[in-house]
Coordinates of C-alpha atoms and ligand atoms in Angstrom, one line a residue:
M1334 CA 102.1 93.5 113.3
E1335 CA 103.7 95.0 116.5
K1336 CA 106.0 98.0 115.9
N1337 CA 109.0 96.0 117.1
A1338 CA 108.2 92.8 115.3
K1339 CA 111.0 91.2 113.4
I1340 CA 110.0 91.6 109.7
Y1341 CA 112.0 90.1 106.9
I1342 CA 111.6 91.9 103.5
A1343 CA 112.9 89.5 100.9
G1344 CA 114.0 91.6 97.8
H1345 CA 114.2 94.9 99.7
R1346 CA 116.3 96.5 96.9
G1347 CA 113.8 95.8 94.1
M1348 CA 111.1 98.2 93.1
V1349 CA 108.4 96.5 95.2
G1350 CA 110.6 95.5 98.2
S1351 CA 112.1 99.0 98.4
A1352 CA 108.6 100.5 98.4
I1353 CA 107.5 98.1 101.2
H1354 CA 110.7 99.0 103.1
R1355 CA 110.0 102.7 102.8
K1356 CA 106.4 102.2 103.9
L1357 CA 107.3 100.1 107.0
R1358 CA 110.0 102.6 108.0
A1359 CA 107.5 105.5 107.6
L1360 CA 105.0 103.7 109.9
G1361 CA 107.7 103.3 112.6
F1362 CA 108.6 99.6 112.2
D1363 CA 112.2 99.5 113.1
N1364 CA 113.2 95.8 113.5
L1365 CA 113.5 95.1 109.8
L1366 CA 115.6 92.2 108.5
L1367 CA 117.2 92.8 105.1
R1368 CA 119.8 90.9 103.0
T1369 CA 121.1 91.8 99.6
S1370 CA 121.3 88.9 97.1
D1371 CA 125.1 88.9 97.2
K1372 CA 124.9 88.1 101.0
L1373 CA 122.0 85.7 100.7
D1374 CA 121.2 83.9 97.5
L1375 CA 117.5 82.9 98.0
R1376 CA 117.9 80.1 95.4
N1377 CA 120.3 78.3 97.7
Q1378 CA 118.2 76.0 100.0
Q1379 CA 120.9 75.6 102.7
A1380 CA 121.7 79.3 102.8
V1381 CA 118.0 80.2 103.3
A1382 CA 117.6 77.5 106.0
D1383 CA 120.6 78.8 107.9
F1384 CA 119.4 82.4 107.6
F1385 CA 115.9 81.6 109.0
A1386 CA 117.4 79.4 111.8
A1387 CA 119.8 82.3 112.8
E1388 CA 117.4 85.2 112.5
Q1389 CA 113.9 83.7 113.3
P1390 CA 111.8 86.4 111.5
E1391 CA 108.2 86.8 112.7
Y1392 CA 106.7 88.2 109.5
V1393 CA 107.9 87.9 105.9
F1394 CA 107.2 90.0 102.8
L1395 CA 108.2 87.8 99.9
A1396 CA 109.0 90.4 97.2
A1397 CA 112.2 88.8 95.8
A1398 CA 111.8 87.4 92.3
K1399 CA 113.4 87.4 88.9
V1400 CA 111.3 89.8 86.9
G1401 CA 111.4 91.5 83.5
G1402 CA 109.4 92.7 80.5
I1403 CA 107.9 90.8 77.7
L1404 CA 111.2 90.1 75.9
A1405 CA 113.2 89.1 79.0
N1406 CA 110.4 86.7 80.0
N1407 CA 110.4 85.1 76.6
A1408 CA 114.1 84.9 76.1
L1409 CA 115.1 83.8 79.6
R1410 CA 112.4 81.2 80.0
A1411 CA 114.5 78.7 82.1
D1412 CA 115.8 81.4 84.4
F1413 CA 112.4 82.8 85.1
L1414 CA 111.0 79.4 85.9
Y1415 CA 113.9 78.0 87.9
D1416 CA 114.9 81.1 89.9
N1417 CA 111.4 82.0 90.9
L1418 CA 110.5 78.4 91.9
A1419 CA 113.6 78.1 93.9
I1420 CA 113.3 81.4 95.7
Q1421 CA 109.7 80.9 96.8
N1422 CA 110.1 77.2 97.7
N1423 CA 113.0 78.0 100.0
V1424 CA 111.5 81.0 101.6
V1425 CA 107.9 79.6 102.1
H1426 CA 109.2 76.3 103.4
Q1427 CA 111.6 77.9 105.9
A1428 CA 108.8 80.3 107.0
Y1429 CA 106.8 77.1 107.9
V1430 CA 109.7 75.3 109.5
H1431 CA 110.5 78.3 111.7
G1432 CA 106.9 79.2 112.6
V1433 CA 106.7 82.6 110.9
K1434 CA 103.4 84.3 112.1
K1435 CA 102.5 85.5 108.7
L1436 CA 103.9 85.6 105.2
L1437 CA 102.8 87.7 102.2
F1438 CA 103.6 86.3 98.8
L1439 CA 103.7 88.6 95.8
G1440 CA 102.5 87.3 92.5
S1441 CA 101.5 89.0 89.3
S1442 CA 98.5 89.6 87.0
C1443 CA 100.1 87.4 84.3
I1444 CA 99.1 84.3 86.3
Y1445 CA 95.6 84.7 84.8
P1446 CA 94.5 83.1 81.5
K1447 CA 95.5 85.1 78.4
L1448 CA 91.9 85.5 77.3
A1449 CA 90.3 85.8 80.8
P1450 CA 87.0 87.7 80.9
Q1451 CA 87.7 91.4 81.9
P1452 CA 88.0 92.7 84.6
I1453 CA 89.8 89.7 85.9
K1454 CA 88.4 88.2 89.1
E1455 CA 90.5 86.1 91.5
E1456 CA 88.5 83.0 90.8
Y1457 CA 89.6 83.0 87.1
L1458 CA 92.9 81.5 88.1
L1459 CA 93.6 78.2 86.2
T1460 CA 90.5 78.5 84.0
G1461 CA 92.4 78.8 80.7
L1462 CA 95.7 78.9 78.8
L1463 CA 98.4 81.4 79.8
E1464 CA 100.0 84.1 77.6
P1465 CA 103.0 82.2 76.0
T1466 CA 105.5 85.0 76.3
N1467 CA 105.5 84.9 80.1
E1468 CA 104.3 81.3 80.8
P1469 CA 107.4 80.2 82.7
Y1470 CA 107.1 83.2 85.1
A1471 CA 103.4 82.7 85.5
I1472 CA 103.7 79.0 86.2
A1473 CA 106.3 79.8 88.9
K1474 CA 104.0 82.4 90.5
I1475 CA 101.0 80.0 90.3
A1476 CA 103.1 77.4 92.1
G1477 CA 103.9 80.0 94.8
I1478 CA 100.2 80.8 95.3
K1479 CA 99.4 77.1 95.6
L1480 CA 102.3 76.5 97.9
C1481 CA 101.0 79.2 100.3
E1482 CA 97.5 77.7 100.1
A1483 CA 98.8 74.2 100.7
Y1484 CA 100.9 75.2 103.8
H1485 CA 97.8 76.9 105.1
D1486 CA 95.6 73.9 104.5
Q1487 CA 98.0 71.2 105.7
Y1488 CA 99.9 73.1 108.5
G1489 CA 97.6 76.0 109.3
C1490 CA 100.2 78.6 108.2
N1491 CA 99.0 82.2 107.8
F1492 CA 100.4 82.7 104.3
I1493 CA 98.6 85.0 102.0
S1494 CA 99.0 85.9 98.3
V1495 CA 98.7 89.3 96.6
M1496 CA 98.4 89.7 92.8
P1497 CA 99.5 93.2 91.7
T1498 CA 98.7 94.5 88.2
N1499 CA 101.5 95.9 86.1
L1500 CA 103.7 98.0 88.3
Y1501 CA 106.0 101.0 88.0
G1502 CA 107.9 103.1 90.5
Y1503 CA 111.2 104.1 91.9
H1504 CA 114.2 101.8 91.4
D1505 CA 112.6 100.3 88.3
N1506 CA 114.6 98.4 85.7
Y1507 CA 115.6 100.6 82.8
H1508 CA 117.3 97.9 80.7
P1509 CA 116.7 98.9 77.0
E1510 CA 115.4 95.4 76.1
H1511 CA 114.5 93.6 79.3
S1512 CA 112.5 96.3 81.1
H1513 CA 108.7 96.8 81.2
V1514 CA 106.9 99.2 78.9
L1515 CA 106.7 102.2 81.2
P1516 CA 110.4 102.6 82.2
A1517 CA 111.4 101.6 78.6
L1518 CA 109.4 104.4 77.1
L1519 CA 110.4 106.9 79.7
L1520 CA 114.1 106.2 79.0
R1521 CA 113.6 106.1 75.2
L1522 CA 111.6 109.3 75.1
H1523 CA 114.0 111.1 77.4
E1524 CA 117.0 110.1 75.3
A1525 CA 115.2 111.0 72.1
K1526 CA 114.4 114.5 73.5
A1527 CA 118.0 115.1 74.5
A1528 CA 119.3 113.9 71.1
N1529 CA 116.6 115.8 69.1
Q1530 CA 115.6 112.6 67.4
P1531 CA 112.6 113.0 65.0
T1532 CA 110.9 109.7 65.9
V1533 CA 110.7 107.1 68.7
T1534 CA 109.7 103.5 68.3
V1535 CA 107.0 101.9 70.5
W1536 CA 106.8 98.1 70.4
G1537 CA 103.8 96.3 69.0
S1538 CA 100.5 97.7 67.7
G1539 CA 99.9 100.1 70.6
K1540 CA 96.5 98.5 71.0
P1541 CA 97.0 96.2 74.0
M1542 CA 95.3 97.6 77.2
R1543 CA 97.2 97.7 80.4
E1544 CA 96.5 98.8 84.0
F1545 CA 99.4 100.4 86.0
L1546 CA 99.8 100.7 89.7
F1547 CA 102.5 102.8 91.5
A1548 CA 104.7 100.5 93.6
D1549 CA 104.3 102.7 96.7
D1550 CA 100.5 102.2 96.5
L1551 CA 101.1 98.4 96.2
A1552 CA 103.4 98.6 99.3
D1553 CA 100.6 100.4 101.1
A1554 CA 98.1 97.6 100.1
C1555 CA 100.6 94.9 101.2
V1556 CA 101.0 96.5 104.7
F1557 CA 97.2 96.9 104.9
L1558 CA 96.6 93.2 104.0
M1559 CA 99.4 92.0 106.3
G1560 CA 97.5 93.7 109.1
S1561 CA 93.9 92.8 108.2
Y1562 CA 93.6 89.8 105.8
D1563 CA 94.1 86.2 106.9
D1564 CA 92.5 84.2 104.1
P1565 CA 94.6 81.9 101.8
Q1566 CA 92.5 83.0 98.8
L1567 CA 94.5 85.5 96.7
V1568 CA 93.7 89.2 96.4
N1569 CA 94.1 91.4 93.3
V1570 CA 95.7 94.7 93.8
G1571 CA 95.3 97.4 91.1
T1572 CA 93.5 100.6 90.2
G1573 CA 90.6 99.1 88.3
E1574 CA 91.4 101.4 85.4
D1575 CA 93.4 100.8 82.2
L1576 CA 94.6 102.5 79.0
S1577 CA 96.1 101.5 75.7
I1578 CA 99.8 101.3 75.2
K1579 CA 99.4 104.1 72.6
E1580 CA 97.7 106.3 75.2
L1581 CA 100.4 105.4 77.7
A1582 CA 103.1 106.4 75.2
Y1583 CA 101.4 109.8 74.5
L1584 CA 101.1 110.4 78.3
I1585 CA 104.8 109.7 78.8
K1586 CA 105.7 111.8 75.8
S1587 CA 103.9 114.8 77.2
I1588 CA 105.4 114.4 80.7
V1589 CA 108.9 114.1 79.2
G1590 CA 108.2 116.9 76.8
Y1591 CA 109.3 115.1 73.7
E1592 CA 108.0 116.7 70.5
G1593 CA 108.8 114.2 67.8
E1594 CA 106.6 111.4 66.4
L1595 CA 105.8 108.0 67.8
V1596 CA 106.2 105.0 65.4
F1597 CA 104.7 101.6 66.3
D1598 CA 106.7 98.5 65.4
P1599 CA 104.4 95.6 64.8
S1600 CA 107.3 93.1 64.5
K1601 CA 107.5 93.2 68.4
P1602 CA 105.0 91.1 70.4
D1603 CA 101.8 92.6 71.8
G1604 CA 101.4 90.0 74.5
T1605 CA 98.0 89.7 76.2
P1606 CA 95.4 92.0 74.6
R1607 CA 94.0 93.2 78.0
K1608 CA 94.6 92.5 81.6
L1609 CA 92.5 94.6 83.8
M1610 CA 92.1 93.5 87.4
D1611 CA 88.8 93.3 89.2
V1612 CA 89.7 95.0 92.5
S1613 CA 86.3 94.8 94.1
K1614 CA 87.5 92.3 96.8
L1615 CA 90.3 94.6 97.9
Q1616 CA 88.0 97.7 97.8
A1617 CA 85.4 95.9 99.8
L1618 CA 88.1 95.3 102.4
G1619 CA 88.6 99.1 102.6
W1620 CA 91.7 99.8 100.4
H1621 CA 91.9 102.1 97.4
H1622 CA 94.9 103.3 95.4
T1623 CA 95.8 107.0 95.9
T1624 CA 98.3 107.8 93.1
S1625 CA 96.9 108.6 89.6
L1626 CA 98.9 107.3 86.7
E1627 CA 99.8 110.8 85.6
M1628 CA 101.0 111.8 89.1
G1629 CA 103.0 108.5 89.4
V1630 CA 104.7 109.0 86.1
R1631 CA 105.6 112.6 87.0
L1632 CA 107.1 111.4 90.3
V1633 CA 109.1 108.6 88.6
Y1634 CA 110.4 111.0 85.9
E1635 CA 111.5 113.5 88.6
D1636 CA 113.3 110.8 90.4
F1637 CA 114.8 109.6 87.1
L1638 CA 116.1 113.1 86.3
A1639 CA 117.5 113.5 89.9
S1640 CA 119.4 110.3 89.5
C1641 CA 120.7 111.3 86.1
S1642 CA 122.0 114.6 87.5
G1643 CA 123.5 112.8 90.5
Q1644 CA 125.7 110.6 88.4
Ligands
LIG1329 P1 103.4 92.7 79.7 O1 102.3 93.5 80.3 O2 103.8 91.4 80.4 O3 103.1 92.4 78.2 O4 104.8 93.5 79.8 P2 105.5 94.7 79.1 O5 105.5 95.9 80.1 O6 106.8 94.3 78.7 O7 104.7 95.1 77.8 C1 103.4 95.7 77.8 C2 103.0 96.1 76.4 O8 103.8 97.3 76.0 C3 103.3 95.1 75.3 O9 102.2 95.1 74.4 C4 104.5 95.6 74.6 O10 104.6 95.2 73.2 C5 104.3 97.1 74.7 N1 105.5 97.9 74.6 C6 105.7 99.0 73.8 N2 106.9 99.5 73.8 C7 107.6 98.7 74.7 C8 108.9 98.7 75.2 O11 109.8 99.5 74.8 N3 109.3 97.8 76.1 C9 108.4 96.8 76.6 N4 108.8 95.9 77.5 N5 107.1 96.8 76.1 C10 106.7 97.7 75.2

C-alpha cells in the first residue's frame, strides 16, 4: 500500500477497526476513509453502493460486524446472522464493482468446528458441526470467507480473509451480559473491589480453554498481511498459547487487585471446550505477536481506569 493510498476502514470505531486506524496512522498513512454507522449503515445496499461510487477506495479493511459474547450470540441469533451477512455482502460486492485493489475480511475463530482437533489449522474449516451458541455468527463469517474466495476465483479480486482468535483491547464492549469474558470479568472484578464485595461470579465451569490476542497486535498482523499476502486461503491470527477461564479470572483478579473469592456458576454455558489456533502459517510468513496476555490486560485496565476517571 502506498502511503497516500485511499484506504477505507469499515468499522473504525470498533475495537479492531480502531486498532487498525491507530496502526495505519502511526505508519504514516494519511488518506483514510472513515464513516460512522449513523452516517453509513453498511446493511443498506444502496447506501454502500453510493458510498463506493462517490469515494472509490483503493484498499478496504472490513472490520465492521455485529459482535458480542456467548449470551449475545445466542440471544440475538437473527441479528447476528442477518446484520453480518448484509454488511459483508454489500462491502465485498461493491469492492468488486469499483475495482478495489485489495480487501481484507476479518472473521473469527468460531468459524471452526466445535470439536476441531487442536491447535486448529486453517484447513479444518467446514469439517464438522459448529458450536451452537454462536452458529449464526459463524455461518455469516464462513459465508464472508467463501464470498472473498469466490470473487477471487471468478473475477480475480485480491480479497483475503484473516481469522483472529478471541480478542481484547481498547474500546472493548463492557456490556454486563453481552460482552466477552475478558472485559466482563475486568468490569465485574473492578466493581467488586470498589464495593468490597466478598465474592465475584464467573460464568460456567472455568474449565474451557481460550487464547487471547491484543487487538493492536491483530491490527499489526492485518497491515502486515495487507502488504505481503495475496492468497485467498484464510490465515489464522493468534498467539498460539491458551489458558483456562479459571486461570484468566485469577490473572485479571490479581491485576485489578481484588481480594475476595471467585465463584463459578455452572448454570451459564461453557461454549466450545477449547479453541487454540494453529498459527504456524502466519509465523512462517514472518509475523509474531508482541504483547503478552498479562501486559495486554494491564494496558487495557489502565485505559479503563483512565476512562472512568475522565467521566
Ligand atoms: P466464546 O469464546 O465465544 O465462548 O466467548 P466468551 O468470551 O463470551 O466466553 C468465553 C468463556 O468464558 C465461556 O466459557 C464463558 O462461559 C466464560 N465466561 C466466564 N465468565 C464470563 C462472563 O462474565 N462473560 C462472558 N461472556 N463469558 C464468561
